PDB file of C-alpha atoms in Angstrom:
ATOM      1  CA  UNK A1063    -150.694  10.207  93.529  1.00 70.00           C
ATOM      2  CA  UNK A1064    -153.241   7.179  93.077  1.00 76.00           C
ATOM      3  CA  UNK A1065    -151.895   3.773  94.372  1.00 86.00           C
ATOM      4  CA  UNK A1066    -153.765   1.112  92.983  1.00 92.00           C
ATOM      5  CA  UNK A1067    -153.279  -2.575  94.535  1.00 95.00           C
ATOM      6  CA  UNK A1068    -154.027  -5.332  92.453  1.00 97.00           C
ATOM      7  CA  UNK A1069    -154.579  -8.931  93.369  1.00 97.00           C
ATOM      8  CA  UNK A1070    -153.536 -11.976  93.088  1.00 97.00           C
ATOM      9  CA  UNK A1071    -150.802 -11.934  90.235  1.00 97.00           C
ATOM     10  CA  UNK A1072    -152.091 -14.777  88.399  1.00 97.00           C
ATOM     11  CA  UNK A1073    -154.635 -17.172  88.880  1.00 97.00           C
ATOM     12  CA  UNK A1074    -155.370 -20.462  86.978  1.00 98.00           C
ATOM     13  CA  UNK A1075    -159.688 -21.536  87.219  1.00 98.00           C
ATOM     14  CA  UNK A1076    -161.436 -24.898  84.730  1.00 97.00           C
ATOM     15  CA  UNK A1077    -163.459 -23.864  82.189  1.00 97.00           C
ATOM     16  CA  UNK A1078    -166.599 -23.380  83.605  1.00 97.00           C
ATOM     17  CA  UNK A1079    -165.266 -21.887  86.688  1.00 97.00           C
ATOM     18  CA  UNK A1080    -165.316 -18.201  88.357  1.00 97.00           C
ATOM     19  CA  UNK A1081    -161.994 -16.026  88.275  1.00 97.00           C
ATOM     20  CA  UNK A1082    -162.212 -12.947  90.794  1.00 97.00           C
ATOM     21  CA  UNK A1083    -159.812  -9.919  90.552  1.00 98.00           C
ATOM     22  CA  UNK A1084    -159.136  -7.556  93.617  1.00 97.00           C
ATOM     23  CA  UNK A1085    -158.353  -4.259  93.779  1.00 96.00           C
ATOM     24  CA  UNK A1086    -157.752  -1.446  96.317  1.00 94.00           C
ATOM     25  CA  UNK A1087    -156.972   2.257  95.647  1.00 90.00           C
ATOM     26  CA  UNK A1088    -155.853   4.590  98.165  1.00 87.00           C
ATOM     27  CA  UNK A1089    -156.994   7.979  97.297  1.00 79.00           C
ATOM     28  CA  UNK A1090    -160.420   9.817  97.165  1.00 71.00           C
ATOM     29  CA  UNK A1091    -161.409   9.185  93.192  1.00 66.00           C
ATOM     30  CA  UNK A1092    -164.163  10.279  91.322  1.00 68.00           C
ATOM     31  CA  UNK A1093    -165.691   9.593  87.698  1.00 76.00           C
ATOM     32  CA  UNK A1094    -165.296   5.653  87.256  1.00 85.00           C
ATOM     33  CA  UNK A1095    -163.304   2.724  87.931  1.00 90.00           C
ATOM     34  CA  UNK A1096    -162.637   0.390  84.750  1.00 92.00           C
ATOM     35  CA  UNK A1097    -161.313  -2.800  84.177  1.00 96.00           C
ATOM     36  CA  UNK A1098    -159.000  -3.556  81.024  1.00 97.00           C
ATOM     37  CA  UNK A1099    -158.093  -7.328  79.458  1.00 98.00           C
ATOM     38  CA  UNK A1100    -154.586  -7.319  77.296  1.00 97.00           C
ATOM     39  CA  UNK A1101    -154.124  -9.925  74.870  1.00 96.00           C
ATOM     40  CA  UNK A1102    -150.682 -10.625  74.009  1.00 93.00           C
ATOM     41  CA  UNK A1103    -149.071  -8.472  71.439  1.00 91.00           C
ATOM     42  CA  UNK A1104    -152.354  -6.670  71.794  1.00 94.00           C
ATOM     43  CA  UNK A1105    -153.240  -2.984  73.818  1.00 96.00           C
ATOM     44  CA  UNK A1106    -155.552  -2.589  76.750  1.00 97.00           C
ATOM     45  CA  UNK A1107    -159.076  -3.191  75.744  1.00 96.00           C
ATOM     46  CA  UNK A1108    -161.747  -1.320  78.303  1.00 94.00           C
ATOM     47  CA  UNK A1109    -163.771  -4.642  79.360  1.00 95.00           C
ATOM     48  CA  UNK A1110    -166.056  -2.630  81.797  1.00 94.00           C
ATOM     49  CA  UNK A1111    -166.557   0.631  84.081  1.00 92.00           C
ATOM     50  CA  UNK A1112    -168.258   1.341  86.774  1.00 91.00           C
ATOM     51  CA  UNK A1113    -169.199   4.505  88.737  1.00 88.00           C
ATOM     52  CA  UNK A1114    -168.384   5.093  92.368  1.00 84.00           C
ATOM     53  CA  UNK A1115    -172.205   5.623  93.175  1.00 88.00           C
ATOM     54  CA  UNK A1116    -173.048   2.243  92.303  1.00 90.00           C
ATOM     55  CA  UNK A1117    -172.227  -0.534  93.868  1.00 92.00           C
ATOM     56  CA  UNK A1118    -172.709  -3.634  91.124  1.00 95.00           C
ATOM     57  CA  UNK A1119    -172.263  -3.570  87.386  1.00 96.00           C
ATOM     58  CA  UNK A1120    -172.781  -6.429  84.979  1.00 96.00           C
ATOM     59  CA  UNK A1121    -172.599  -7.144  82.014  1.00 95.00           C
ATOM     60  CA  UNK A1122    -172.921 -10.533  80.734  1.00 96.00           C
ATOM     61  CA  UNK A1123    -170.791 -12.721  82.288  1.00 97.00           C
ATOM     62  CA  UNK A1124    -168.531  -9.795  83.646  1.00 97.00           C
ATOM     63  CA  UNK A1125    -169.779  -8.220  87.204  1.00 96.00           C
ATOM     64  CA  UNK A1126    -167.353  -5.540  89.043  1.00 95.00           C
ATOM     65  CA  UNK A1127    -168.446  -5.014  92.607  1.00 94.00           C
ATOM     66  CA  UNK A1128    -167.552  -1.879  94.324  1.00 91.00           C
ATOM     67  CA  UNK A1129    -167.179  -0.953  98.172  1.00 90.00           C
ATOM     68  CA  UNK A1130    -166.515   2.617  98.712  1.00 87.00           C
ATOM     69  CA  UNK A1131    -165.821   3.003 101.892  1.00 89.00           C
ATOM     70  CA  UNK A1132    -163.125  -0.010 101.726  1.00 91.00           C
ATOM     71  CA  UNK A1133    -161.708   1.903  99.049  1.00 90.00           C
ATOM     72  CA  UNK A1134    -162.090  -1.784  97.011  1.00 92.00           C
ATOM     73  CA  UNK A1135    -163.333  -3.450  93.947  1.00 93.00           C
ATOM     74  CA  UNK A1136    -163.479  -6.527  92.049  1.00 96.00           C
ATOM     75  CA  UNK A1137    -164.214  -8.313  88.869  1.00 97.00           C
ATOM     76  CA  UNK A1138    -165.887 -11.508  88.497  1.00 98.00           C
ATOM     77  CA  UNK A1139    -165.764 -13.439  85.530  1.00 97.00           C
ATOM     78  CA  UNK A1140    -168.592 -16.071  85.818  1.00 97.00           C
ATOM     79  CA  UNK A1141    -168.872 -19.203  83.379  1.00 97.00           C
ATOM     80  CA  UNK A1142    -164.725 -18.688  82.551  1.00 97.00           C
ATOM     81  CA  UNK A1143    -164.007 -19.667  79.121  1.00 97.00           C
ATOM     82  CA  UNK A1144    -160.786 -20.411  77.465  1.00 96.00           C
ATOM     83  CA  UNK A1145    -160.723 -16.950  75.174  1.00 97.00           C
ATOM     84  CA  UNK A1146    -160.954 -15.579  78.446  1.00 97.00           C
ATOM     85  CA  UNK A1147    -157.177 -16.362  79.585  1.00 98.00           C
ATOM     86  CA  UNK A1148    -155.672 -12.853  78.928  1.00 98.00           C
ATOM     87  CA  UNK A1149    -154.064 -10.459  81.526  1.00 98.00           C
ATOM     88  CA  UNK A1150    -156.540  -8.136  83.187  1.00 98.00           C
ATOM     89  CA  UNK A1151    -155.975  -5.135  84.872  1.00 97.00           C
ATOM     90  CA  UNK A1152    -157.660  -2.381  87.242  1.00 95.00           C
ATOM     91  CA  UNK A1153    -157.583   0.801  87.252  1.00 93.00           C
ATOM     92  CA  UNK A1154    -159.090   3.950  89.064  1.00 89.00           C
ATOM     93  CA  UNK A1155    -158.590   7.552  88.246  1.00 82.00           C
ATOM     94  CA  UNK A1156    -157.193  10.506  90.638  1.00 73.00           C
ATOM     95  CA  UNK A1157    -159.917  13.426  92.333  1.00 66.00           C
ATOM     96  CA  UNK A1158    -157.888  16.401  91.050  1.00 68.00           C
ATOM     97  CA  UNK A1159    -156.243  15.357  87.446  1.00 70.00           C
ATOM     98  CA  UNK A1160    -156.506  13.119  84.536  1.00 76.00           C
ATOM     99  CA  UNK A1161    -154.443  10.214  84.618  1.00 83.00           C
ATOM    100  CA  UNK A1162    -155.463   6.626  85.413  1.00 88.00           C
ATOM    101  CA  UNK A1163    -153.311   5.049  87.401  1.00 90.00           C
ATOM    102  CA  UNK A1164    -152.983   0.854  87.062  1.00 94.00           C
ATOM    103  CA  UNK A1165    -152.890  -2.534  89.063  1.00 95.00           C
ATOM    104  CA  UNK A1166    -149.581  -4.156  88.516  1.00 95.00           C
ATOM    105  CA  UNK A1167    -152.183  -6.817  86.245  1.00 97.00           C
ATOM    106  CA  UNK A1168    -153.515 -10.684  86.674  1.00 98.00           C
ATOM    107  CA  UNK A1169    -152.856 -13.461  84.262  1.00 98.00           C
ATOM    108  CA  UNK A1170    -155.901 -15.479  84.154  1.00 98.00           C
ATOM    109  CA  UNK A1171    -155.504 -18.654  82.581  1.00 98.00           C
ATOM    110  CA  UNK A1172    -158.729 -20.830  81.970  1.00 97.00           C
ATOM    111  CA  UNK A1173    -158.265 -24.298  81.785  1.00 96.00           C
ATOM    112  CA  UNK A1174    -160.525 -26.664  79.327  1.00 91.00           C
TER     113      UNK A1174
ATOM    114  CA  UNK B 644    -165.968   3.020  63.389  1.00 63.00           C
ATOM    115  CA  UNK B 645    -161.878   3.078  63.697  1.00 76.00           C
ATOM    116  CA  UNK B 646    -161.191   2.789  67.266  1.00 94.00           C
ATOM    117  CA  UNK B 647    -157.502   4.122  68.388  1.00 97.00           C
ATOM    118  CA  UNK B 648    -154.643   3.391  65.977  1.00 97.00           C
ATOM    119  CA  UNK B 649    -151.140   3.993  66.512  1.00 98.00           C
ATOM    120  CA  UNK B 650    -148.314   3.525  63.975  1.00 97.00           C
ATOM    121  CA  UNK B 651    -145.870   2.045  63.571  1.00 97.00           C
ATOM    122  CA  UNK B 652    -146.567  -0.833  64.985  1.00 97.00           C
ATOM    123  CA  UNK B 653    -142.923  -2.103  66.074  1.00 97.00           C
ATOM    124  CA  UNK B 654    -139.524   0.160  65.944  1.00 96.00           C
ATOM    125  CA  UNK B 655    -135.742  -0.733  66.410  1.00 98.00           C
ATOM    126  CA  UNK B 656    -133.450   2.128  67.216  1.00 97.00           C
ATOM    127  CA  UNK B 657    -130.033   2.302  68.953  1.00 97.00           C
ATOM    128  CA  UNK B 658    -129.180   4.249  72.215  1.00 97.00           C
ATOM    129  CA  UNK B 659    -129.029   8.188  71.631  1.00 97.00           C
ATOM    130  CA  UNK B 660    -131.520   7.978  68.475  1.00 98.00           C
ATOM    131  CA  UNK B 661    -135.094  10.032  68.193  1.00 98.00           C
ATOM    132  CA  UNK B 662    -137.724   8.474  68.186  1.00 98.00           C
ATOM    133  CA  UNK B 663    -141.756   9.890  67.037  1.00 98.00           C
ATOM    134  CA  UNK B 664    -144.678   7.489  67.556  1.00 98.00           C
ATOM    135  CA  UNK B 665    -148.338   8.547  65.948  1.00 98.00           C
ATOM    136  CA  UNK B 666    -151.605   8.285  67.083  1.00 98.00           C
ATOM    137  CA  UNK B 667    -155.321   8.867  65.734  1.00 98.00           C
ATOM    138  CA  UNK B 668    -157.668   9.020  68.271  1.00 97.00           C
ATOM    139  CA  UNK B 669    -161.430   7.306  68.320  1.00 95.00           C
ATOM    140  CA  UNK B 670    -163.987   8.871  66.212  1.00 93.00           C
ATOM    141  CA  UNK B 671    -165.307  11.516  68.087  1.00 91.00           C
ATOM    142  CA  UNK B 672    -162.487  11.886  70.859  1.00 93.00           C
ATOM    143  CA  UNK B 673    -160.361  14.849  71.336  1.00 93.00           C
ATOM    144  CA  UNK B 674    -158.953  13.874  74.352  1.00 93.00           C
ATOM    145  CA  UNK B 675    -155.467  11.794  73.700  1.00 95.00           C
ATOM    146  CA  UNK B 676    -153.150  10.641  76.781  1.00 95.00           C
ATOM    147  CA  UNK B 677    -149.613   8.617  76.357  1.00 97.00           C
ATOM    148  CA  UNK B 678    -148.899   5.625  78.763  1.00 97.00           C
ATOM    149  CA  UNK B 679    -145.850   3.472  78.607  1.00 98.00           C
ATOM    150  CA  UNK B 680    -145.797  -0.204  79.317  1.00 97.00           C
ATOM    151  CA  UNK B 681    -143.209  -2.328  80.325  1.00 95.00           C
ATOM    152  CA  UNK B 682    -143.249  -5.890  80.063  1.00 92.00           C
ATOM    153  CA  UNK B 683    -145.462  -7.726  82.734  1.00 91.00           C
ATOM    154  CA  UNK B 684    -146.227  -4.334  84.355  1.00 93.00           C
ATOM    155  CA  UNK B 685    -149.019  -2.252  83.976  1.00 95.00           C
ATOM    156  CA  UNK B 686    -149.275   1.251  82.022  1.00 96.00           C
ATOM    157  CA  UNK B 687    -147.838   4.405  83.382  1.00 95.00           C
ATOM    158  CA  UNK B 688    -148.809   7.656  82.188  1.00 94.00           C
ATOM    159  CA  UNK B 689    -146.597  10.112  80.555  1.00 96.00           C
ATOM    160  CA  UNK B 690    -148.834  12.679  79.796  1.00 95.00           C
ATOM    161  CA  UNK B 691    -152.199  14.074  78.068  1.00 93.00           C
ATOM    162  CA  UNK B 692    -153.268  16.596  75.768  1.00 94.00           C
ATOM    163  CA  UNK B 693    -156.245  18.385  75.255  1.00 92.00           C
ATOM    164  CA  UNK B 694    -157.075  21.385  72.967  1.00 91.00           C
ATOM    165  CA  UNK B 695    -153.489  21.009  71.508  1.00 94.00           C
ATOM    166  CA  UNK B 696    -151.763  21.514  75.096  1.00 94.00           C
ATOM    167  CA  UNK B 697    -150.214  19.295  77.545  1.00 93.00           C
ATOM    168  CA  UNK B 698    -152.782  19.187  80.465  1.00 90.00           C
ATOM    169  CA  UNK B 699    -150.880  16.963  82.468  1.00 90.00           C
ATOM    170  CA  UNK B 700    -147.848  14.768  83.035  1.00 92.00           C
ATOM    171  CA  UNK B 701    -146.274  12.245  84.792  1.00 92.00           C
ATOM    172  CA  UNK B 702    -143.240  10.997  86.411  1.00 93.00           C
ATOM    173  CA  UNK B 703    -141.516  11.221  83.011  1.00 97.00           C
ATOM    174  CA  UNK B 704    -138.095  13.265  81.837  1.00 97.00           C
ATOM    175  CA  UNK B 705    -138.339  15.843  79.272  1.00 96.00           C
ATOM    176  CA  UNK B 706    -136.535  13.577  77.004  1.00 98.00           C
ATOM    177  CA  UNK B 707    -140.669  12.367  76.639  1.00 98.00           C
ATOM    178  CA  UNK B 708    -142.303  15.054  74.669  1.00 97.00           C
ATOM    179  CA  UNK B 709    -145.494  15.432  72.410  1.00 97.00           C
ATOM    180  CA  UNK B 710    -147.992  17.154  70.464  1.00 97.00           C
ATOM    181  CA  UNK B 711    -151.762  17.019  69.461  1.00 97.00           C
ATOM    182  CA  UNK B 712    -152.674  18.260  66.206  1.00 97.00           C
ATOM    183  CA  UNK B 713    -155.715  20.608  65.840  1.00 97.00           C
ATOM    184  CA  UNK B 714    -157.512  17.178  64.198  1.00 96.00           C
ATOM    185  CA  UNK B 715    -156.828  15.484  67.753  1.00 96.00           C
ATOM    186  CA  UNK B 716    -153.929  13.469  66.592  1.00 97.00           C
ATOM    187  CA  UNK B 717    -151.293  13.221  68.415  1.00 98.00           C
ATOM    188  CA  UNK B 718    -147.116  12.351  68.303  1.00 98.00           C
ATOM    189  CA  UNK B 719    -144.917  11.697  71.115  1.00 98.00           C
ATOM    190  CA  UNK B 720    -141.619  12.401  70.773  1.00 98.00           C
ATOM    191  CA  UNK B 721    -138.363  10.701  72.952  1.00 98.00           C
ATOM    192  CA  UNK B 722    -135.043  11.845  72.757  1.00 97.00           C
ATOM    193  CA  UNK B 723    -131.509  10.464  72.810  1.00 98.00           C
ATOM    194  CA  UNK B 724    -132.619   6.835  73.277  1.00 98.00           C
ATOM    195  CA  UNK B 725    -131.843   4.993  76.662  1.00 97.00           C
ATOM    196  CA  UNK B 726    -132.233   0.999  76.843  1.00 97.00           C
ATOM    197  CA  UNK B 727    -134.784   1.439  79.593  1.00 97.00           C
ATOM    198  CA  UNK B 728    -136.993   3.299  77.205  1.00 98.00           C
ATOM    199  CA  UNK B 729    -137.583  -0.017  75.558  1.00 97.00           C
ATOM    200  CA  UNK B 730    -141.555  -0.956  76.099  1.00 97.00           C
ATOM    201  CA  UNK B 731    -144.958  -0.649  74.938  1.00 98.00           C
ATOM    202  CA  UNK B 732    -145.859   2.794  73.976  1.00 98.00           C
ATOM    203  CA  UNK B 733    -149.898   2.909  74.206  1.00 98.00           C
ATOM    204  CA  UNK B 734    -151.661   5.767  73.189  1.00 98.00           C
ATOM    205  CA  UNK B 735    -155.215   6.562  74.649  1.00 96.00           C
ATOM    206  CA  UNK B 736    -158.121   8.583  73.623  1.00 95.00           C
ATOM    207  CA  UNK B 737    -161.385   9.976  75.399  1.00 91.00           C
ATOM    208  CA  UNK B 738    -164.381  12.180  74.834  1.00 86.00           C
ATOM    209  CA  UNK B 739    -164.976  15.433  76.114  1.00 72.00           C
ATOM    210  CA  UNK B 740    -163.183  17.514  78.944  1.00 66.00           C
ATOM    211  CA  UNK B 741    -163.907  14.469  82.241  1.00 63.00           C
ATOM    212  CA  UNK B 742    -162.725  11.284  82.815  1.00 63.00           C
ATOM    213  CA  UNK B 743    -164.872   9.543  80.730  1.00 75.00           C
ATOM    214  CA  UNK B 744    -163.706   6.161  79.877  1.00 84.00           C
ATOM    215  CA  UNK B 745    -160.355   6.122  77.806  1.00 90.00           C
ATOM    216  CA  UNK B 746    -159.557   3.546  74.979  1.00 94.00           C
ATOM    217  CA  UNK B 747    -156.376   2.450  74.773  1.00 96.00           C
ATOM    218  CA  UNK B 748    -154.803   1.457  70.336  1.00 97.00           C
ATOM    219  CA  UNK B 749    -152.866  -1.444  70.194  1.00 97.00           C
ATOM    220  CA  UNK B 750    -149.460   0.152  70.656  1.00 98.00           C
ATOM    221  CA  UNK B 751    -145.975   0.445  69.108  1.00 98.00           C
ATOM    222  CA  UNK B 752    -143.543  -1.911  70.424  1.00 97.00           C
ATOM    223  CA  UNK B 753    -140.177  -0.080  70.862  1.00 98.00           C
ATOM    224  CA  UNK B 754    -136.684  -1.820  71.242  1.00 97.00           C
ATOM    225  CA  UNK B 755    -133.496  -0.002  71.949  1.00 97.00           C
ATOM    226  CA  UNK B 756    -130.479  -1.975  71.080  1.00 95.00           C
TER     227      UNK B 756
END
């Protein structure tokens, strides 16, 4: 069973300012790691993905850094805007099935 | 292109009801998975299907239940109601036979009174 640990809970950054997500998986996983922002009301839409044999993705003001052998990775949201307050989470899949298993979420809130 | 929709979009029932939520997959997916959400928690996955069978579940009773239709639809079924059943029901597609990337629709929101 993937555990997925997702950090902090909730942060609060100015407009303008850079809002970094953590997140730490214990299991061997394969495929991709993506990262999800949930509107209220709204489902998980897939933000951004990135493979395990790469070790930076970006795209546009979205990066997710990955460190495989800490079993780790993070978004950064550079340049934070206010449509950016929303609650993101991680997730990573399992080696030998099909499920993704989630962080327990961050509420980003972006201040003007 | 219609991305993942899932109807209805809210539902009231009462403890001990049936209850069958719908989803279409993305254009091009045949891969459809269930998660349920509760509030301020993240998704937990009941189970997927793929070529009309139940590849895998989760931690979920068999009160949880579903189908996928040969056009890659899919229904999931819950019987005899419980108030803890009460959450987000998100429905998830993907492409192909790996873990490609899924895409979550918007959800149904379910209350049990």
């Amino acid at each position: 069973q993937q555990q997925v640990k997702q950090s902090p809970q909730s942060l609060i950054v100015q407009k303008g300012g850079i809002s970094i997500i953590n997140c730490a998986y214990e299991n061997t996983a394969f495929d991709y790691f993506p990262w999800y922002q949930q509107f209220p009301g709204k489902g998980p839409a897939l933000l951004i993905a990135i493979r395990p044999d790469v070790s930076e993705k970006k795209e546009g003001r979205f990066t997710i850094s990955f460190n495989k052998s800490a079993k780790q990775f993070s978004l950064h949201i550079m340049d934070s805007q206010p449509g950016d307050s929303a609650t993101y989470f991680c997730a990573a899949p399992s080696s030998n099935d099909y499920k993704l298993s989630f962080g327990a979420g961050t509420t980003v809130t972006v201040r003007a | 292109d219609a991305g993942v929709t899932q109807s209805p979009t809210h539902l009231i029932k009462t403890r001990g009801q049936q209850v069958t939520l719908r989803c279409s997959p993305k254009s091009g997916h045949d891969t459809v998975s269930w998660y349920q959400q509760a509030l301020g928690q993240g998704p937990q996955f009941i189970f997927q299907y793929y070529e009309e069978e139940e590849r895998q579940r989760g931690n979920f009773p068999d009160r949880f239940s579903g189908h996928q239709f040969p056009n890659y639809s899919s229904e999931l079924n819950v019987n005899a109601l419980l108030l803890g059943d009460s959450a987000l029901y998100l429905c998830a597609s993907a492409e192909g036979n790996s873990n490609q990337p899924q895409h979550f629709g918007d959800g149904t929101r379910l209350s049990i009174l």
